[in-house]
PDB file of C-alpha atoms in Angstrom:
ATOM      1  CA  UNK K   1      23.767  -7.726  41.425  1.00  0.00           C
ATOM      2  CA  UNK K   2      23.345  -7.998  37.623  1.00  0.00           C
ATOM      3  CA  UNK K   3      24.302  -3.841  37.662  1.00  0.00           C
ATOM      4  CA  UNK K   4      27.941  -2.393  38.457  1.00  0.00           C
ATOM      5  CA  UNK K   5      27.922   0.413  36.167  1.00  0.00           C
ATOM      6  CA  UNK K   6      25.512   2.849  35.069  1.00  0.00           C
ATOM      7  CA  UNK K   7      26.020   5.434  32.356  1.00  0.00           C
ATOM      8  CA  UNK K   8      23.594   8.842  32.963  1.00  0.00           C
ATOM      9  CA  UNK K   9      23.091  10.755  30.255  1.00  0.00           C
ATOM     10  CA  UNK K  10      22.885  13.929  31.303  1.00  0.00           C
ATOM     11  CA  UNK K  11      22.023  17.581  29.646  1.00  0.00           C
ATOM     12  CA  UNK K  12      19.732  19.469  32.612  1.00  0.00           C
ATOM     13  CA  UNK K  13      16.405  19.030  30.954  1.00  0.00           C
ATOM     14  CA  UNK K  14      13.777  17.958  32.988  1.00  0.00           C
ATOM     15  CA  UNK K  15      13.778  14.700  31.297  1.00  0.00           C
ATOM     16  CA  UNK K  16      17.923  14.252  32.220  1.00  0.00           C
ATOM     17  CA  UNK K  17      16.655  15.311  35.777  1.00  0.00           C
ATOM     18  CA  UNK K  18      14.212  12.268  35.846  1.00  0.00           C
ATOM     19  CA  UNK K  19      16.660   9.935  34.493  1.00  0.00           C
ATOM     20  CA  UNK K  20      19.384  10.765  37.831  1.00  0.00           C
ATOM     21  CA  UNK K  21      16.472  10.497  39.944  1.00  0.00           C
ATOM     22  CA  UNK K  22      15.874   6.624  38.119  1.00  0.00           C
ATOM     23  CA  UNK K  23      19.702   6.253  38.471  1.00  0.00           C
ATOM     24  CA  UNK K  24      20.134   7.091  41.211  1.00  0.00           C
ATOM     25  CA  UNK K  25      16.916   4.524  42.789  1.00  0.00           C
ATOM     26  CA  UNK K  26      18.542   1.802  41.169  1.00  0.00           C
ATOM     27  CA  UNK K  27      22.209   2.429  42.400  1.00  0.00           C
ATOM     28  CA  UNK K  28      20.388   2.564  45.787  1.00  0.00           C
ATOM     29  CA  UNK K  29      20.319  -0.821  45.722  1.00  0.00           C
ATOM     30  CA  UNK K  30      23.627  -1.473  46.099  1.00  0.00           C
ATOM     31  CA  UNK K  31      26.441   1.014  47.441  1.00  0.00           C
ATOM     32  CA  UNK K  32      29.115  -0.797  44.920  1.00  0.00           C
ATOM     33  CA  UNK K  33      27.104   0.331  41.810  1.00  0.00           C
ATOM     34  CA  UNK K  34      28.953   3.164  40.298  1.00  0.00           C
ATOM     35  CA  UNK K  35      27.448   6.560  38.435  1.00  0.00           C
ATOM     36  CA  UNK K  36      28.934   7.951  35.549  1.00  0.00           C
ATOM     37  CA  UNK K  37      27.387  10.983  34.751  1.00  0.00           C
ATOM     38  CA  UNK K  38      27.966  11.967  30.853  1.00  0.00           C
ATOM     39  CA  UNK K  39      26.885  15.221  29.037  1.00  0.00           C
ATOM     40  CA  UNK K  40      27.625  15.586  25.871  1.00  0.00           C
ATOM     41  CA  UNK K  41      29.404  19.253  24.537  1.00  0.00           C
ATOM     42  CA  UNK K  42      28.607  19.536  20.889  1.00  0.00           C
ATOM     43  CA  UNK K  43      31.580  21.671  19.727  1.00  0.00           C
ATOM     44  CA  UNK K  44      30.855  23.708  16.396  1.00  0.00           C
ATOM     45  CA  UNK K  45      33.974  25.538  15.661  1.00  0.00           C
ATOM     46  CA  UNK K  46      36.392  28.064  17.002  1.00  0.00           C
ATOM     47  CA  UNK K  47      35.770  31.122  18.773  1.00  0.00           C
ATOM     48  CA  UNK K  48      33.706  33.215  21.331  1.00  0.00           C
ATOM     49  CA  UNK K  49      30.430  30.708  21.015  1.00  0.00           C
ATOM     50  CA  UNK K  50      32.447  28.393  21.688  1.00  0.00           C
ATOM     51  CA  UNK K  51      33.932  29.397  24.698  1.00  0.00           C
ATOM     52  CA  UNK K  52      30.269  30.088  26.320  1.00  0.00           C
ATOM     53  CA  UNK K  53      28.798  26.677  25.322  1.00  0.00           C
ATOM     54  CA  UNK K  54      32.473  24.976  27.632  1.00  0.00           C
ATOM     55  CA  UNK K  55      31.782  27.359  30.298  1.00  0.00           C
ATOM     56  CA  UNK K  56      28.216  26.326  30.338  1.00  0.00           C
ATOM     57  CA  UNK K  57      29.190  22.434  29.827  1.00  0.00           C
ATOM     58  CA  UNK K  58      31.374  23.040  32.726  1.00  0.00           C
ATOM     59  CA  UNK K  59      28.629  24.732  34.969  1.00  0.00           C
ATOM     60  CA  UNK K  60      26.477  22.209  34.183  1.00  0.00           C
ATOM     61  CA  UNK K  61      29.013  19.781  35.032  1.00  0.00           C
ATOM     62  CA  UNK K  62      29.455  21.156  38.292  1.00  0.00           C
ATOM     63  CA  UNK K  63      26.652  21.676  39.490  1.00  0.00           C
ATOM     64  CA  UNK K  64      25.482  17.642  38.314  1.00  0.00           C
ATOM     65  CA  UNK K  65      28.684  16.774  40.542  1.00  0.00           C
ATOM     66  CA  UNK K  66      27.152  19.210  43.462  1.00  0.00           C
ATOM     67  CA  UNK K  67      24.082  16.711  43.427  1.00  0.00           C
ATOM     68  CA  UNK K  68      26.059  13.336  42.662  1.00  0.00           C
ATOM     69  CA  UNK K  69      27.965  14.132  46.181  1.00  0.00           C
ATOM     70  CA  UNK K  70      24.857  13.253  48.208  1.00  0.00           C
ATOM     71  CA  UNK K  71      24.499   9.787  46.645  1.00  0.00           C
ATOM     72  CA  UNK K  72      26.483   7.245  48.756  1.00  0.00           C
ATOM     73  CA  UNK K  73      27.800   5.657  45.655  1.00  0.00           C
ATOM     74  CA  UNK K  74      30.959   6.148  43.750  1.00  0.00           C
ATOM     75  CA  UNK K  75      30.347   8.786  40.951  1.00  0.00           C
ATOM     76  CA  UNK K  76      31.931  10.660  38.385  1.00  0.00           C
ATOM     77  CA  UNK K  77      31.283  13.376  35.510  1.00  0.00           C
ATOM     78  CA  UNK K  78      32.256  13.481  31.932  1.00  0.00           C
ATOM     79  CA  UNK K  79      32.029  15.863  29.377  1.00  0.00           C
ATOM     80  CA  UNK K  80      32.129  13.715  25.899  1.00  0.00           C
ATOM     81  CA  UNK K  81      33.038  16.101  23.099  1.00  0.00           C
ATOM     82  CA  UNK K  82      31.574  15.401  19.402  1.00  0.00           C
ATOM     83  CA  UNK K  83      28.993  16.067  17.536  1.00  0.00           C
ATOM     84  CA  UNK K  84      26.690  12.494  17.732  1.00  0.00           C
ATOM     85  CA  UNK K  85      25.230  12.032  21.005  1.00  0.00           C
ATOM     86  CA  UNK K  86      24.354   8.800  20.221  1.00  0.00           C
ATOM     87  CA  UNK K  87      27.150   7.630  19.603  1.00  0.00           C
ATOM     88  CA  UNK K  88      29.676   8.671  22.038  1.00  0.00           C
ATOM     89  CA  UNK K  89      26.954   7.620  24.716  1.00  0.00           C
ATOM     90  CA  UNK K  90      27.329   3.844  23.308  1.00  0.00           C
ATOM     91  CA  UNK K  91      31.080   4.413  23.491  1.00  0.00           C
ATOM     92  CA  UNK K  92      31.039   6.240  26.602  1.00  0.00           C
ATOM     93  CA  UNK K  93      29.098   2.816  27.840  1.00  0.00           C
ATOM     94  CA  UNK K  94      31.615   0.324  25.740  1.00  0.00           C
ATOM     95  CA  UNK K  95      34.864   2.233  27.076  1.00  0.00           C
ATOM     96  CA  UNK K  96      33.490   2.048  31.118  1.00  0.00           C
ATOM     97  CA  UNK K  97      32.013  -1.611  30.834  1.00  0.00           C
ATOM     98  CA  UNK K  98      28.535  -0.083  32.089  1.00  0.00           C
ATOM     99  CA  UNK K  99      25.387  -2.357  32.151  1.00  0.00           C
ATOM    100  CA  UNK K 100      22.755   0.475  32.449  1.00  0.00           C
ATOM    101  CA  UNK K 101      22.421   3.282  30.382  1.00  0.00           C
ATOM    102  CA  UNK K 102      19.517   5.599  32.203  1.00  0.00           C
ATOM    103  CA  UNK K 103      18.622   9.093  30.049  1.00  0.00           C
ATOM    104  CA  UNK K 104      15.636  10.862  29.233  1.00  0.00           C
ATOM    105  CA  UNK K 105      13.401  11.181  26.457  1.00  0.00           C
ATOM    106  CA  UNK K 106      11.491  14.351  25.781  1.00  0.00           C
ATOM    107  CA  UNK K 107       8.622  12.217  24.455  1.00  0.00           C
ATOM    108  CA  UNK K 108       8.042  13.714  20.732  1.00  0.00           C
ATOM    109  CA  UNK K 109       6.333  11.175  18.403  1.00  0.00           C
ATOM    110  CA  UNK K 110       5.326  10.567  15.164  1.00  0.00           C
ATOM    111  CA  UNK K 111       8.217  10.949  12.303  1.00  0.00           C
ATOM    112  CA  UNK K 112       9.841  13.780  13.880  1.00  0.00           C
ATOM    113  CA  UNK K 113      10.680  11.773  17.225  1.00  0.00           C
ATOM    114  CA  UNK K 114      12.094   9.001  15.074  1.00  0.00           C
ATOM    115  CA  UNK K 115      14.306  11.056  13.248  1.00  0.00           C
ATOM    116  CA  UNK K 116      17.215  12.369  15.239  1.00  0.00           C
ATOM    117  CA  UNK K 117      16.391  11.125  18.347  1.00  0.00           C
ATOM    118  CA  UNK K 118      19.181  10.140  20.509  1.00  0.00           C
ATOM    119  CA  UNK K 119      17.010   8.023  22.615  1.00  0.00           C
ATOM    120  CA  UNK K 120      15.836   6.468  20.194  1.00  0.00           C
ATOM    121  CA  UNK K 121      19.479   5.716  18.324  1.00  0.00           C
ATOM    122  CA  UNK K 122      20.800   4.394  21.933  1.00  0.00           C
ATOM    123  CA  UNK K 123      17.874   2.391  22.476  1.00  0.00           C
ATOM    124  CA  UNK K 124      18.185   0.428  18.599  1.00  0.00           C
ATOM    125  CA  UNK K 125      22.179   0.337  18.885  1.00  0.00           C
ATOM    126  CA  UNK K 126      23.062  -0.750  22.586  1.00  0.00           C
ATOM    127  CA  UNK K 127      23.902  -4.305  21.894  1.00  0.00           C
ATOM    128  CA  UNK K 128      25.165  -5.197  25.685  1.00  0.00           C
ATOM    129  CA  UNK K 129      23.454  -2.912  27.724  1.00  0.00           C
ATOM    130  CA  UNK K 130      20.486  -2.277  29.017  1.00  0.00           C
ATOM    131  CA  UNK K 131      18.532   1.092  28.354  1.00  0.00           C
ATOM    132  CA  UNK K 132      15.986   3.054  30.812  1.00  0.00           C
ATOM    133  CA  UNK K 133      14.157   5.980  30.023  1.00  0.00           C
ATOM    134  CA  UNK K 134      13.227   8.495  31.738  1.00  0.00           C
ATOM    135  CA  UNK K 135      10.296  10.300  30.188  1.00  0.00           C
ATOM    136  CA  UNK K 136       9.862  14.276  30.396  1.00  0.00           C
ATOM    137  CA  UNK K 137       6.116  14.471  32.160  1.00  0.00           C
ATOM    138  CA  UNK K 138       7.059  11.536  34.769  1.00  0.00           C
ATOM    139  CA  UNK K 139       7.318  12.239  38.460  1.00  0.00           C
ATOM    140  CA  UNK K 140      10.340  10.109  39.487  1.00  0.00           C
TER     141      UNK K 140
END
């Protein structure tokens, strides 16, 4: 099997809700594949905000392990804490040695879908892994 380890990127939209359902398909194919489940927590500074953004992370978190437990593969959750998605995905998927990295895209062209797009950035940086993406309208 060419895939042992799949990074999800993960942040409840119903794109990220497409890309588990992809994930999980292809880690059907093989009970060894492992699932690690990544959502990013952008962390802007000290105080009360703060706090409610973690104790949403950690809902979120939660309730992405709740749905992980059905999947007969091994699985795990991670909160990555920074402020580029893009980039602690790619070192998320460095650090674990993953071959897939499966997220969604919310599918906004032109200039504006270019610019900023973490998608986008994973797709054009990910030198040894593979990318699938999941995109907001599709029925997985």
């Amino acid at each position: 099997m060419w895939c042992k380890r799949i990074l999800l990127a993960y942040d409840g939209s119903a794109a990220s809700k497409n890309a588990l359902k992809l994930a999980v398909d292809v880690a059907k194919q093989d009970q060894d594949i492992e699932i690690i489940a990544a959502h990013i927590l952008k962390i802007y500074g000290a105080g009360v905000a703060q706090d409610s953004i973690i104790r949403q992370a950690e809902a979120l978190a939660d309730d992405l392990e709740k749905q992980l437990a059905e999947v007969p593969n091994p699985t795990r959750v991670e909160l990555l804490r920074g402020d580029s998605p893009a980039d602690l995905l790619l070192s998320c998927a460095h650090d674990n040695e993953c071959d897939l990295i499966v997220m969604g895209s919310r599918g906004v062209g032109g200039a504006k879908g270019y610019l900023g797009s973490v998608s986008y950035a994973v797709v054009q940086r990910s030198e040894k892994c593979a990318v699938l993406i999941a995109k907001e309208g599709m029925h997985a």
